[in-house]
Amino acid sequence: MTALPEIVDRDIWLRRRAELLVREKAHTRAGSALAAARRRLPMTEVDGTVELTGVRGPTRVLDMFEGRDQLLVCKHMWSLGRPFEDQCRGCTATVWNFQDATYLEARGVTFAVWCQGPYAEFAPFREFMGYQAPWYSVHGVDAPGISDGWITCYLRVGDRVFQTYETDGRGVEAMMPALQLLDLTVYGRQEDWEDSPEGWPQDPAQSWFRRDGRPIPQWKVLKPVVEEASPVDFVR
């Protein structure tokens, strides 16, 4: 039987919840202070004329802003020559969790994905997954501030482009609200690195990222077309 939290009466629960709320508010204020510090970082110029291949062919970084002043980019890893089901489970989780940039655009921020694979190879994958954000290839590109970073932010000043921020590792969790919501639940992410009580469920294999040979979102993509799919759909 899965371990359970302590059972208490409601008055005790409310008191314990209030104690935790003090820490949560401090955490929120600390996050706001970090965001304020990010806004005060200096910026460094990058070459806005570098071209990455997208749906419209070679496209300058400068043109990826689509007339807005800011550009936020998420990097997607790519395993050359591998089928769809073998592509990065972490990148899949990141991009799948963020598929609509409407609110970013309302604040003058364009969102794009920069993939490490060749455009001709990942374009069918993008279509298969149903992603609407523009994807560009950084395959073979070696340019400071462009070929590195997992999430990177840029500012356009006239015809000049500046890098203002980048993060990697767990920094990409900013794009994964599913993780933030799991952190609110009693069993959390169920990963073995978490500090959880004795007996809490653990999933060292992180099967919530990948199940039955595919990143989990791909099963949702396949489900509506099972009845009409050709054999080729399942070979992918």
Coordinates of C-alpha atoms in Angstrom, one line a residue:
M1 CA 0.0 0.0 0.0
T2 CA 1.3 3.5 -0.9
A3 CA 2.3 5.5 2.1
L4 CA 0.0 8.3 3.1
P5 CA 0.4 11.7 4.8
E6 CA -0.5 12.1 8.5
I7 CA -4.2 12.4 9.1
V8 CA -5.2 15.3 11.4
D9 CA -8.3 17.3 12.2
R10 CA -9.1 20.5 10.1
D11 CA -7.9 23.0 12.7
I12 CA -4.5 21.4 12.9
W13 CA -4.4 21.2 9.1
L14 CA -5.2 24.8 8.7
R15 CA -2.5 25.8 11.2
R16 CA 0.1 23.7 9.4
R17 CA -1.0 25.1 6.0
A18 CA -0.6 28.6 7.4
E19 CA 2.9 27.8 8.6
L20 CA 3.9 26.6 5.1
L21 CA 2.3 29.6 3.5
V22 CA 4.8 31.9 5.2
R23 CA 7.6 30.0 3.5
E24 CA 5.7 30.0 0.2
K25 CA 5.4 33.8 0.3
A26 CA 9.1 34.2 1.0
H27 CA 9.8 31.9 -1.9
T28 CA 7.6 34.0 -4.2
R29 CA 9.3 37.2 -3.1
A30 CA 12.7 35.6 -3.6
G31 CA 11.6 34.7 -7.2
S32 CA 10.5 38.3 -7.8
A33 CA 13.9 39.5 -6.6
L34 CA 15.6 37.2 -9.0
A35 CA 13.5 38.4 -11.9
A36 CA 14.3 42.0 -10.9
A37 CA 18.0 41.1 -11.0
R38 CA 17.6 39.5 -14.5
R39 CA 16.1 42.7 -15.7
R40 CA 19.2 44.5 -14.6
L41 CA 21.7 42.2 -16.4
P42 CA 23.8 43.9 -19.1
M43 CA 23.4 42.6 -22.6
T44 CA 25.8 41.5 -25.3
E45 CA 25.6 41.9 -29.0
V46 CA 25.2 38.9 -31.3
D47 CA 25.3 38.6 -35.1
G48 CA 21.7 39.2 -36.2
T49 CA 22.6 38.4 -39.8
V50 CA 23.3 34.7 -39.0
E51 CA 20.9 32.6 -41.0
L52 CA 19.0 29.6 -39.7
T53 CA 16.9 27.4 -42.0
G54 CA 13.1 27.5 -41.4
V55 CA 9.9 26.9 -43.3
R56 CA 10.7 30.0 -45.5
G57 CA 14.3 28.8 -46.1
P58 CA 17.4 30.6 -44.7
T59 CA 16.2 33.2 -42.3
R60 CA 18.2 35.9 -40.4
V61 CA 18.0 35.9 -36.6
L62 CA 16.9 39.6 -37.0
D63 CA 13.9 38.5 -39.1
M64 CA 12.8 35.9 -36.5
F65 CA 11.6 38.7 -34.3
E66 CA 8.7 39.1 -36.8
G67 CA 8.6 42.9 -36.1
R68 CA 8.6 42.6 -32.3
D69 CA 11.3 43.8 -30.0
Q70 CA 12.0 40.6 -28.2
L71 CA 12.7 37.0 -29.1
L72 CA 12.6 34.0 -26.7
V73 CA 14.1 30.8 -28.1
C74 CA 14.0 27.2 -26.8
K75 CA 16.6 24.8 -28.0
H76 CA 15.5 21.3 -29.1
M77 CA 18.1 18.5 -29.2
W78 CA 18.0 16.2 -32.2
S79 CA 19.4 12.6 -32.7
L80 CA 20.4 12.5 -36.4
G81 CA 18.8 9.8 -38.4
R82 CA 16.7 8.5 -35.6
P83 CA 12.9 7.9 -35.8
F84 CA 10.4 10.2 -34.1
E85 CA 10.1 8.0 -31.0
D86 CA 13.8 8.2 -30.3
Q87 CA 14.0 12.0 -30.1
C88 CA 14.8 13.7 -26.8
R89 CA 12.1 13.0 -24.2
G90 CA 13.1 16.0 -22.1
C91 CA 12.9 18.4 -25.1
T92 CA 9.6 16.8 -26.0
A93 CA 8.2 17.5 -22.5
T94 CA 9.5 21.0 -22.6
V95 CA 8.1 22.1 -26.0
W96 CA 4.8 20.1 -25.6
N97 CA 4.1 21.9 -22.3
F98 CA 4.3 25.3 -24.1
Q99 CA 2.5 25.4 -27.4
D100 CA 0.8 28.8 -27.5
A101 CA 2.8 32.1 -27.3
T102 CA -0.2 34.4 -27.5
Y103 CA 0.5 36.0 -24.1
L104 CA 4.2 36.4 -24.9
E105 CA 3.3 38.1 -28.2
A106 CA 0.9 40.4 -26.4
R107 CA 4.0 41.7 -24.5
G108 CA 6.1 42.0 -27.7
V109 CA 7.9 38.7 -27.4
T110 CA 8.2 36.2 -30.3
F111 CA 8.7 32.6 -29.4
A112 CA 10.7 30.1 -31.6
V113 CA 12.3 26.7 -31.4
W114 CA 15.9 26.3 -32.6
C115 CA 16.5 22.6 -33.3
Q116 CA 19.9 21.0 -33.5
G117 CA 19.0 18.8 -36.5
P118 CA 18.8 19.7 -40.2
Y119 CA 15.5 21.3 -41.2
A120 CA 14.6 18.7 -43.8
E121 CA 14.9 16.0 -41.1
F122 CA 13.0 17.6 -38.3
A123 CA 10.3 19.3 -40.3
P124 CA 8.2 16.1 -40.6
F125 CA 8.6 15.6 -36.8
R126 CA 7.3 19.1 -36.2
E127 CA 4.3 18.5 -38.4
F128 CA 3.7 15.1 -36.8
M129 CA 3.6 16.6 -33.3
G130 CA 1.3 19.4 -34.4
Y131 CA 3.6 22.2 -33.2
Q132 CA 2.6 25.7 -34.4
A133 CA 5.6 27.7 -33.3
P134 CA 8.3 28.4 -35.9
W135 CA 11.2 26.0 -35.9
Y136 CA 14.7 26.8 -37.2
S137 CA 17.8 24.7 -37.7
V138 CA 21.0 25.5 -35.9
H139 CA 22.7 22.4 -37.4
G140 CA 26.3 23.3 -38.3
V141 CA 26.0 26.8 -36.9
D142 CA 28.8 28.0 -34.6
A143 CA 28.0 31.5 -33.5
P144 CA 28.5 33.0 -30.0
G145 CA 25.2 33.5 -28.3
I146 CA 23.2 31.6 -30.9
S147 CA 24.5 28.0 -30.9
D148 CA 24.5 27.7 -27.1
G149 CA 21.9 28.0 -24.3
W150 CA 18.7 26.0 -23.9
I151 CA 16.4 29.0 -23.3
T152 CA 17.8 32.3 -24.6
C153 CA 16.3 35.8 -24.7
Y154 CA 17.2 38.5 -27.2
L155 CA 16.4 42.2 -27.6
R156 CA 16.2 44.0 -31.0
V157 CA 17.4 47.6 -31.1
G158 CA 16.9 48.8 -34.7
D159 CA 18.9 46.4 -36.8
R160 CA 21.1 45.2 -33.9
V161 CA 20.4 42.1 -31.8
F162 CA 21.5 41.6 -28.2
Q163 CA 21.4 38.6 -26.0
T164 CA 19.9 39.5 -22.6
Y165 CA 19.6 36.1 -20.8
E166 CA 20.1 32.4 -21.1
T167 CA 19.6 29.3 -18.9
D168 CA 20.0 25.6 -19.2
G169 CA 19.5 22.5 -17.0
R170 CA 16.6 22.8 -14.7
G171 CA 16.2 26.4 -15.9
V172 CA 14.0 25.0 -18.7
E173 CA 11.4 24.1 -16.1
A174 CA 10.1 27.6 -16.6
M175 CA 8.4 26.2 -19.7
M176 CA 7.0 23.1 -18.0
P177 CA 3.9 24.0 -15.9
A178 CA 3.2 20.3 -15.5
L179 CA 6.3 20.1 -13.1
Q180 CA 5.1 23.1 -11.2
L181 CA 1.7 21.6 -10.7
L182 CA 3.2 18.2 -9.7
D183 CA 5.2 20.0 -7.0
L184 CA 1.8 21.0 -5.5
T185 CA 0.6 17.5 -5.2
V186 CA 1.2 15.2 -2.2
Y187 CA 3.5 12.7 -4.1
G188 CA 5.3 15.4 -6.2
R189 CA 7.2 14.4 -9.3
Q190 CA 7.9 10.9 -7.8
E191 CA 11.6 11.2 -8.8
D192 CA 14.3 9.7 -6.7
W193 CA 16.2 12.9 -6.2
E194 CA 13.3 14.6 -4.4
D195 CA 13.2 14.9 -0.6
S196 CA 10.1 12.9 0.1
P197 CA 8.9 11.0 3.2
E198 CA 9.7 7.4 3.6
G199 CA 7.5 5.1 1.5
W200 CA 6.5 7.8 -1.0
P201 CA 6.2 6.4 -4.6
Q202 CA 9.3 6.7 -6.6
D203 CA 9.9 6.4 -10.4
P204 CA 13.7 6.2 -11.0
A205 CA 13.0 5.5 -14.7
Q206 CA 11.0 8.7 -15.0
S207 CA 8.4 6.8 -17.0
W208 CA 6.2 9.9 -17.1
F209 CA 8.6 11.3 -19.7
R210 CA 8.5 8.1 -21.9
R211 CA 6.3 5.1 -22.0
D212 CA 6.1 2.0 -24.3
G213 CA 9.0 3.2 -26.4
R214 CA 7.8 6.7 -27.1
P215 CA 7.8 10.1 -25.4
I216 CA 4.3 10.2 -23.9
P217 CA 2.8 13.1 -25.9
Q218 CA 3.4 11.0 -29.1
W219 CA 0.7 8.5 -28.0
K220 CA -1.8 11.4 -27.7
V221 CA -0.8 12.5 -31.2
L222 CA -1.3 9.0 -32.6
K223 CA -4.6 8.1 -30.9
P224 CA -6.9 10.2 -33.1
V225 CA -5.5 8.6 -36.3
V226 CA -5.3 5.0 -35.3
E227 CA -8.3 3.9 -37.3
E228 CA -7.1 5.6 -40.5
A229 CA -3.3 5.4 -40.2
S230 CA -1.2 3.7 -42.8
P231 CA 1.7 1.4 -41.8
V232 CA 4.1 4.2 -42.5
D233 CA 2.6 6.2 -39.6
F234 CA 3.6 3.6 -37.1
V235 CA 7.1 3.1 -38.6
R236 CA 7.9 6.7 -37.7

